[in-house]
PDB file of C-alpha atoms in Angstrom:
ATOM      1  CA  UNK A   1       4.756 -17.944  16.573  1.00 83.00           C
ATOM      2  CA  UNK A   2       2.834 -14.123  16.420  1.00 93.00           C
ATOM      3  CA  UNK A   3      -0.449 -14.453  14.026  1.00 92.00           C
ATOM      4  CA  UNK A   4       1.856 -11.820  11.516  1.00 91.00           C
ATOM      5  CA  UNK A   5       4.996 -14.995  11.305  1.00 92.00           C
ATOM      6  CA  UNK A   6       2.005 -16.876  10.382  1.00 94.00           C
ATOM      7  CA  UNK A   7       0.268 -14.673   8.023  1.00 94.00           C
ATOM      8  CA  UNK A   8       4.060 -14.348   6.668  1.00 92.00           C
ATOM      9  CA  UNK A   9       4.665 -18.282   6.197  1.00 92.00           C
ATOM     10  CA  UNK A  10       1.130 -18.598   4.809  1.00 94.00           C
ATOM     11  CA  UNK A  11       2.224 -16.380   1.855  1.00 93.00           C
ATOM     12  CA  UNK A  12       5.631 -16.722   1.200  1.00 89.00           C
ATOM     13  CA  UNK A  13       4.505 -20.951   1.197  1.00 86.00           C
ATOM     14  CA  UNK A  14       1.613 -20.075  -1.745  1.00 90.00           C
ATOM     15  CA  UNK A  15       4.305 -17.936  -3.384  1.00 86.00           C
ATOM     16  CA  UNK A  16       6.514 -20.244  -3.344  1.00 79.00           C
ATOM     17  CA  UNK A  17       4.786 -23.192  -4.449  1.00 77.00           C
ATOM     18  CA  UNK A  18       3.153 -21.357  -7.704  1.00 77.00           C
ATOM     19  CA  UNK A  19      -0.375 -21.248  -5.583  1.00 86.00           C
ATOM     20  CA  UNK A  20       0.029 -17.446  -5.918  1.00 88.00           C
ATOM     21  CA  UNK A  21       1.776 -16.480  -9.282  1.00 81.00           C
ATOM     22  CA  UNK A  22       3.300 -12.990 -10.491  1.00 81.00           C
ATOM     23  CA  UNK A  23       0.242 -10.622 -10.590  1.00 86.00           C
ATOM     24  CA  UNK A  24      -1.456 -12.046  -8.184  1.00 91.00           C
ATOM     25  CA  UNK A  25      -3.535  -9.556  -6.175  1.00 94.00           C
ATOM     26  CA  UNK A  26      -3.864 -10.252  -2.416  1.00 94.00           C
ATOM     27  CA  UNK A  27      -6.437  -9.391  -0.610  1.00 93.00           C
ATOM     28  CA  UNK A  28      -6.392  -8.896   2.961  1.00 93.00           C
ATOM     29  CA  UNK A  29     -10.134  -9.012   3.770  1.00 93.00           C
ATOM     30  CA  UNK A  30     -10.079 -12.406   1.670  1.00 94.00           C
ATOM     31  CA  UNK A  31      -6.969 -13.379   3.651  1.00 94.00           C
ATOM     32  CA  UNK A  32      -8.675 -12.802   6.782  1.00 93.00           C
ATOM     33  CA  UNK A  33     -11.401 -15.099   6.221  1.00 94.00           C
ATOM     34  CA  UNK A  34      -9.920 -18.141   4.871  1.00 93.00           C
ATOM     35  CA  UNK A  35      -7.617 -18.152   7.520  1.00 94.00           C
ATOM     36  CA  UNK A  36      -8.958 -16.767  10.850  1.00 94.00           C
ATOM     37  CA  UNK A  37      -6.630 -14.353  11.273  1.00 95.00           C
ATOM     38  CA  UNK A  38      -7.481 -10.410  11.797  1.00 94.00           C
ATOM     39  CA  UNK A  39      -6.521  -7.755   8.781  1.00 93.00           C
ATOM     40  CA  UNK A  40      -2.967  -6.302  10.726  1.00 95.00           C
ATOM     41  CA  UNK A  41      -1.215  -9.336  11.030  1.00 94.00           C
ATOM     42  CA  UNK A  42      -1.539  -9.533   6.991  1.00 95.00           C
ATOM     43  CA  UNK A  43      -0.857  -5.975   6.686  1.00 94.00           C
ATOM     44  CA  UNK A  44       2.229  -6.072   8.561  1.00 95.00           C
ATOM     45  CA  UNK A  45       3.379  -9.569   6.553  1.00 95.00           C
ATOM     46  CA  UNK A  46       2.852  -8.083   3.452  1.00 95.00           C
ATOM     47  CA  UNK A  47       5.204  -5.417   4.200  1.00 94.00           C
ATOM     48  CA  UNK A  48       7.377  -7.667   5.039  1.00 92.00           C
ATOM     49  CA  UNK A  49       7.367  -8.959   1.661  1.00 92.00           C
ATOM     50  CA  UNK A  50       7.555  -6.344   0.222  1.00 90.00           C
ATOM     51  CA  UNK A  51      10.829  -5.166   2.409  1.00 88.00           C
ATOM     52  CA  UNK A  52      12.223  -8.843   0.710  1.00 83.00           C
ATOM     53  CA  UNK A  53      10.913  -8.008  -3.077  1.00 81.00           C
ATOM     54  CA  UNK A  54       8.143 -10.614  -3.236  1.00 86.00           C
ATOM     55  CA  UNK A  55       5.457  -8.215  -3.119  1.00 91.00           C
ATOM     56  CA  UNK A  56       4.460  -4.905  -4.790  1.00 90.00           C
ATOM     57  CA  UNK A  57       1.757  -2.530  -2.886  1.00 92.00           C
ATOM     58  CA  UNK A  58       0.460  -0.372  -5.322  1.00 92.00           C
ATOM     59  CA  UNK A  59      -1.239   3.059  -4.094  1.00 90.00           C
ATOM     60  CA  UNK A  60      -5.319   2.415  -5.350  1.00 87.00           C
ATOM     61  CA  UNK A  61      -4.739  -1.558  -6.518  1.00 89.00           C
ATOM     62  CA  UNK A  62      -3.409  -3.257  -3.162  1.00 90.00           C
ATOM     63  CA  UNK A  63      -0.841  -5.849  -2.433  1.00 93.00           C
ATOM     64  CA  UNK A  64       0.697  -8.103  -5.577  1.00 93.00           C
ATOM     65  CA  UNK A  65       2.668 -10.986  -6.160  1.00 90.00           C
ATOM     66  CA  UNK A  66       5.564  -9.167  -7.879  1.00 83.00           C
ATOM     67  CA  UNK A  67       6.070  -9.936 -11.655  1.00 78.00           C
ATOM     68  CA  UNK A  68      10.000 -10.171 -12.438  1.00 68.00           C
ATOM     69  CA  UNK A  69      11.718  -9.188 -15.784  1.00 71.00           C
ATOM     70  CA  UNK A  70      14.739  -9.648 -16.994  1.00 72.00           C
ATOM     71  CA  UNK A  71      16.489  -6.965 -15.244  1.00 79.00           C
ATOM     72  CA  UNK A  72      15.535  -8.380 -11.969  1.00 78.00           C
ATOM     73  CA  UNK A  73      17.059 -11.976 -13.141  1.00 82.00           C
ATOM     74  CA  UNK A  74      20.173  -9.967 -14.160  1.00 87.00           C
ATOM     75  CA  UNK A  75      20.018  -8.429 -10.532  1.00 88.00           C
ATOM     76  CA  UNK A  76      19.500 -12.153  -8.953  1.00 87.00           C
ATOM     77  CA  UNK A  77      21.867 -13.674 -11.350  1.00 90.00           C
ATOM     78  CA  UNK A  78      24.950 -11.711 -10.405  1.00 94.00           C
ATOM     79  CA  UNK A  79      23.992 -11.841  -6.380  1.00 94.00           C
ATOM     80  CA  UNK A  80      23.571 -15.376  -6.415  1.00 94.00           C
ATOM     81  CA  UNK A  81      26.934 -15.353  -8.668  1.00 96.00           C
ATOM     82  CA  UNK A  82      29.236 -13.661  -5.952  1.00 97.00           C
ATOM     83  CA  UNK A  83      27.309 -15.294  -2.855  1.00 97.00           C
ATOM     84  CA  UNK A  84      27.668 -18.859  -4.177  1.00 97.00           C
ATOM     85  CA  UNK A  85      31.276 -18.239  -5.382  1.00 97.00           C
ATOM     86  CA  UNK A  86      32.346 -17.314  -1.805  1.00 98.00           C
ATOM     87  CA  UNK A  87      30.252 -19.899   0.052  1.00 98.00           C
ATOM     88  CA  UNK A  88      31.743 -22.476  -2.196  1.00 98.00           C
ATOM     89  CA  UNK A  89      35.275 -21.641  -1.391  1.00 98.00           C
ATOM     90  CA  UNK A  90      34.723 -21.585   2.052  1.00 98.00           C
ATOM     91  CA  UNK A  91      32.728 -25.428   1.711  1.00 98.00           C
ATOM     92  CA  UNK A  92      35.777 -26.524  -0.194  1.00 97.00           C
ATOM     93  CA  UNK A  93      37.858 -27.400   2.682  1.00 96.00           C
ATOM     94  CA  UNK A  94      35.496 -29.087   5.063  1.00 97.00           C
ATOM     95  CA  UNK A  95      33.641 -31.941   2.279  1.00 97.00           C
ATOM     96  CA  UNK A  96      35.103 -35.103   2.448  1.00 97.00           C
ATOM     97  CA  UNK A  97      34.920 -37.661  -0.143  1.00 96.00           C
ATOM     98  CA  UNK A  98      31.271 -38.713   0.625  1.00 97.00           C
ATOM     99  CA  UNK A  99      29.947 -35.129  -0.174  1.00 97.00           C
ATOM    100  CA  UNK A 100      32.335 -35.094  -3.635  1.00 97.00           C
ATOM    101  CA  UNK A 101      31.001 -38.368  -4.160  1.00 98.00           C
ATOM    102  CA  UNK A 102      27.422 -37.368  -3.642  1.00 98.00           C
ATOM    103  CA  UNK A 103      27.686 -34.507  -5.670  1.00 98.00           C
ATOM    104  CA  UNK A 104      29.080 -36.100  -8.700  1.00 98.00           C
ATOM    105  CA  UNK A 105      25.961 -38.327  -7.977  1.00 98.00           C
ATOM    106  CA  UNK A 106      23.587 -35.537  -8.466  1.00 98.00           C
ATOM    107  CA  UNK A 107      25.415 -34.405 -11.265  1.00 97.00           C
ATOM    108  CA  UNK A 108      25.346 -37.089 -13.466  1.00 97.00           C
ATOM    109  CA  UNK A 109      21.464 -37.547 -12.300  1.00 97.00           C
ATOM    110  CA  UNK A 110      21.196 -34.162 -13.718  1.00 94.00           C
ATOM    111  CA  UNK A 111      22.842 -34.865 -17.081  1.00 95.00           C
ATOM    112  CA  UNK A 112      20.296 -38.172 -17.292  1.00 96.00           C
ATOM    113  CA  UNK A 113      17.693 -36.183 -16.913  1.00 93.00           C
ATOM    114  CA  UNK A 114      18.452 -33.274 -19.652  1.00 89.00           C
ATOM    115  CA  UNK A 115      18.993 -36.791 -22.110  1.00 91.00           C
ATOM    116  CA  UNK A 116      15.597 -37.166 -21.058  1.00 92.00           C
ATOM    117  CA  UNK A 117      14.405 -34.078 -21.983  1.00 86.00           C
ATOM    118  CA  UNK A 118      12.807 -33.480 -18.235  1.00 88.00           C
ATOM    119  CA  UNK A 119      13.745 -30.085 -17.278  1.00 80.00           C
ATOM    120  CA  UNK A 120      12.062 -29.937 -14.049  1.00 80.00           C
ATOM    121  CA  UNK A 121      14.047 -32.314 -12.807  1.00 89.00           C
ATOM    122  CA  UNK A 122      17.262 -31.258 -13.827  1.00 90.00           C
ATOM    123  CA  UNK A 123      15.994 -27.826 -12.613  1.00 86.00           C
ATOM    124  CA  UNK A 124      15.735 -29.320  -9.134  1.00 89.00           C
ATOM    125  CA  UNK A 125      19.044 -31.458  -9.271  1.00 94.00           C
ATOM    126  CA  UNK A 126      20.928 -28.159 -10.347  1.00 93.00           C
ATOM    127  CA  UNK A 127      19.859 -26.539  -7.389  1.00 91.00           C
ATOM    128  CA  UNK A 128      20.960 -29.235  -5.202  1.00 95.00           C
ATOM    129  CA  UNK A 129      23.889 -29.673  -6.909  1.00 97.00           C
ATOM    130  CA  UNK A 130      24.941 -25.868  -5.722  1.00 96.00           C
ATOM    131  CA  UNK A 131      23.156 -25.997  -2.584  1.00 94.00           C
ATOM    132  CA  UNK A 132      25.613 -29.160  -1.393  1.00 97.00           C
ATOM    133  CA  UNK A 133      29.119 -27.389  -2.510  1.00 97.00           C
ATOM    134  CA  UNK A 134      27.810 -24.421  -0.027  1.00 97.00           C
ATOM    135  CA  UNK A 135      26.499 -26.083   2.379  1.00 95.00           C
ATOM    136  CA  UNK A 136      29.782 -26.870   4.701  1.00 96.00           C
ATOM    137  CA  UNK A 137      30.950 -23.285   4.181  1.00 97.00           C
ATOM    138  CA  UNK A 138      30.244 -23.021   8.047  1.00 96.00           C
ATOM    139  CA  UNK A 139      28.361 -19.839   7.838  1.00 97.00           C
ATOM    140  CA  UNK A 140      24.579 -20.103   8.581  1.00 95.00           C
ATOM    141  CA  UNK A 141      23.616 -16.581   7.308  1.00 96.00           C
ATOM    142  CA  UNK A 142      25.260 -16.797   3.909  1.00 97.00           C
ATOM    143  CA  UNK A 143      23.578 -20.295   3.589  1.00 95.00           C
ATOM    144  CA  UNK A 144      20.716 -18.620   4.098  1.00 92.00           C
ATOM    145  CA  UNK A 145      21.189 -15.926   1.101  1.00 93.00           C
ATOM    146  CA  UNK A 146      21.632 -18.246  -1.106  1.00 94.00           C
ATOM    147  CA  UNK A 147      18.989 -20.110  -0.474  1.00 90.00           C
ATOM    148  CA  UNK A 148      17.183 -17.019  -0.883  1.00 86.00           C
ATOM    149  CA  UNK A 149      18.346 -16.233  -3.879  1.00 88.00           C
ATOM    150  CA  UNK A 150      17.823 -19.690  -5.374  1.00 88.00           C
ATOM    151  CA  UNK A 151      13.935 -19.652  -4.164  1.00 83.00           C
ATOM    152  CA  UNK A 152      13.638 -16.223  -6.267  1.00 81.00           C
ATOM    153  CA  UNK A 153      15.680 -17.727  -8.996  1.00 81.00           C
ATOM    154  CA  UNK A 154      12.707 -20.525  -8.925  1.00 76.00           C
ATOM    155  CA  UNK A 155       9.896 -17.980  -8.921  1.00 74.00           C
ATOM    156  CA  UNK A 156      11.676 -15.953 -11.576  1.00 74.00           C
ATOM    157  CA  UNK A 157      11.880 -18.790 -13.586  1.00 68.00           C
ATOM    158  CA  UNK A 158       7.705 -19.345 -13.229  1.00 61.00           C
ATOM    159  CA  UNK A 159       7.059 -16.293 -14.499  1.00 55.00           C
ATOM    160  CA  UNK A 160       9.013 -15.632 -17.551  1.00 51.00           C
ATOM    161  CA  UNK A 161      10.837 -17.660 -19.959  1.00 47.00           C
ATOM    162  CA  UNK A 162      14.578 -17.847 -19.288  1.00 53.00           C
ATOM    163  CA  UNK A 163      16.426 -20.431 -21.046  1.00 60.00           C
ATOM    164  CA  UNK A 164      19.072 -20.652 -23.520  1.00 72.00           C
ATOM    165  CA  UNK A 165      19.500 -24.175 -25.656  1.00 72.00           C
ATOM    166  CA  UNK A 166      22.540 -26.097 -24.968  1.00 81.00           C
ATOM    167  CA  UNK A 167      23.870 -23.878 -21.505  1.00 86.00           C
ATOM    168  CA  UNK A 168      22.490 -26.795 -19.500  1.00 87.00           C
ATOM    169  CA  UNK A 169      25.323 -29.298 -20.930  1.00 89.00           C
ATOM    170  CA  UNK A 170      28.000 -27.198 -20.707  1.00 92.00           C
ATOM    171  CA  UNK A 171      26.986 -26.503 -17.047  1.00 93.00           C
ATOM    172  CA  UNK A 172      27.087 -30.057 -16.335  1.00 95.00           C
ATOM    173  CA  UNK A 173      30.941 -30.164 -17.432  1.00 96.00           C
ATOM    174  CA  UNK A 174      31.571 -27.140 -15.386  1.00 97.00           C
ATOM    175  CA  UNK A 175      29.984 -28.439 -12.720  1.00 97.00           C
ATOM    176  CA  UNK A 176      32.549 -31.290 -13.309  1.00 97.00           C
ATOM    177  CA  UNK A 177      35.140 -28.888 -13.237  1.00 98.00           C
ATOM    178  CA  UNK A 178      34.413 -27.074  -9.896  1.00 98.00           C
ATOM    179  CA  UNK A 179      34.359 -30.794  -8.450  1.00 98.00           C
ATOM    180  CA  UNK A 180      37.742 -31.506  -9.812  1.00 98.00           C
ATOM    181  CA  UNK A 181      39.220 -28.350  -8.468  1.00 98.00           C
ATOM    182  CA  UNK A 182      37.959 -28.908  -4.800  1.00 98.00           C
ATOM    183  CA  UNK A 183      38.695 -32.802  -5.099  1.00 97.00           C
ATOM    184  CA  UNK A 184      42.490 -31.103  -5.939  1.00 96.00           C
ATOM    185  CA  UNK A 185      43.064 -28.931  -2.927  1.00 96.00           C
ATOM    186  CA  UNK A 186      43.083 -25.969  -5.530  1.00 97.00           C
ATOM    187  CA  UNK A 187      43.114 -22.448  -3.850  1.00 97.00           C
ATOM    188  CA  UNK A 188      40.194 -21.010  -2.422  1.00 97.00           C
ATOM    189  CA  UNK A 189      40.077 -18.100  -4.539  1.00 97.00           C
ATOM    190  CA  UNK A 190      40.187 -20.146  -7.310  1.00 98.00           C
ATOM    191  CA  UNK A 191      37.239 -22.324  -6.605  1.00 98.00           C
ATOM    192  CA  UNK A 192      35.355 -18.970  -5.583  1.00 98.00           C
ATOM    193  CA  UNK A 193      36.134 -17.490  -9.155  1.00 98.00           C
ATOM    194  CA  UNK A 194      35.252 -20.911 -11.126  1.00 98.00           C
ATOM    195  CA  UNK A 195      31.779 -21.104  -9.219  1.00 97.00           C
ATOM    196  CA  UNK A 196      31.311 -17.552  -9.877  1.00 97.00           C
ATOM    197  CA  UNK A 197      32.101 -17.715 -13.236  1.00 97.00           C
ATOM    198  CA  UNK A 198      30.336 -20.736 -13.988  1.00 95.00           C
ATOM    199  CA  UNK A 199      26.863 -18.301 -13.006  1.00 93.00           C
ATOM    200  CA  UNK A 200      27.824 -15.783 -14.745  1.00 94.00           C
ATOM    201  CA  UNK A 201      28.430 -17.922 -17.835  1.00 93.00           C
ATOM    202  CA  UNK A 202      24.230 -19.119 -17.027  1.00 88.00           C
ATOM    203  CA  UNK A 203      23.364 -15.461 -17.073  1.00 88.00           C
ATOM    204  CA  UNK A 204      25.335 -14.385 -20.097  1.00 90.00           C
ATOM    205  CA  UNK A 205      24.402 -17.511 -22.182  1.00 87.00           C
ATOM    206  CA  UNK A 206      20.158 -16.427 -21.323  1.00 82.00           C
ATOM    207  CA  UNK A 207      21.362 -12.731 -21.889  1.00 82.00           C
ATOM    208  CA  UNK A 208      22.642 -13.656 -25.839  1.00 84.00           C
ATOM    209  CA  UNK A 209      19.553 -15.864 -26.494  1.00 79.00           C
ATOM    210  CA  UNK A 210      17.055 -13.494 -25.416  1.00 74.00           C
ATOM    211  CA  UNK A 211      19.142 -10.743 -27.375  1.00 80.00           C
ATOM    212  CA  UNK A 212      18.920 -13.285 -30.424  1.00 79.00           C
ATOM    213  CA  UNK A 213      14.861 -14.359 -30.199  1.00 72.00           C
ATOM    214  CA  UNK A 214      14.802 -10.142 -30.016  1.00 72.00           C
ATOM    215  CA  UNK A 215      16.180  -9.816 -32.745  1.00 78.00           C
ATOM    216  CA  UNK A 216      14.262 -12.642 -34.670  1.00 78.00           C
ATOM    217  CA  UNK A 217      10.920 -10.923 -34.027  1.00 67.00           C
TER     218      UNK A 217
END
């Protein structure tokens, strides 16, 4: 591995994890020290970043961790919509009864834990909920994208409030839904425009309630 696909990991990791939040300012010369590893390697990773939407350079301030608003969960929302949808329809087909079996597992898990009121958790079962109904679709790079676009959704998530009361329930039954449709043998482009749907309904549901708390102030 070069010392820039390290410099690279090293952020996108402390990025990831919350170690590095939105606004962040990153500083190579800092970088440099703590880690042993000259100022072009981090130069060229943050660029990299950047090139992916994690990171801002700003002329006079330097590199920072990039602070999302709503349009860019709108953006994310309705990429992740269409690439899920598709990589669902194409995982249809290929899970067998342990993987519908599993996922109904996680699903209920996820409905314990919104009784519960723990929304980390059912943050975390959500997204491995999706991630299993694409994860047969025998297609490594679209795997990959929505992966991607999950860990944004994540980071998005830390740095702004998104939620609307309620959606997470009725996600659960859709959830349900999707599962009955591929359990079914139902036609591909059906499953593709129930999974889609289903994200879009999780983007329109935040879009009234932010509209509505607007409104309220």
């Amino acid at each position: 591995m070069s010392k820039a696909d390290q410099a690279y990991d090293i952020l996108k990791h402390r990025i990831m994890d919350g170690a590095y939040g939105p606004g962040h300012r990153l500083v190579i010369d800092q970088l440099a020290r703590e880690h042993g590893i000259s100022s072009v390697p981090w130069r060229e990773s943050l660029r990299r970043l950047e090139a992916e939407g994690w990171v801002d350079i700003v002329p006079n301030v330097g590199a920072l961790v990039k602070t999302f608003d709503t349009d860019a969960f709108e953006r994310s929302m309705r990429l992740l919509a269409r690439l899920e949808g598709l990589a669902t329809a194409l995982s249809a087909a290929h899970l067998d009864a342990d993987d519908i079996a599993e996922a109904r597992r996680v699903n209920k898990a996820a409905a314990d834990a919104l009784a519960s009121f723990d929304t980390m958790r059912f943050g975390k079962l959500n997204r491995e909920f999706h991630e299993l109904l694409c994860s047969r679709c025998g297609d490594d790079r679209l795997v990959d994208l929505v992966h991607h676009e999950w860990t944004r959704m994540d980071v998005i998530r830390r740095s702004a409030f998104f939620y609307a009361p309620g959606r997470a329930l009725a996600s659960i039954s859709e959830h349900d839904a999707i599962l009955d449709l591929i359990e079914g043998g139902a036609d591909p482009e059906m499953i593709e425009t129930a999974a889609r749907r289903h994200e879009v309904n999780n983007l329109n549901a935040i879009k009234e309630y932010d509209r509505e708390r607007n409104e309220a102030r």
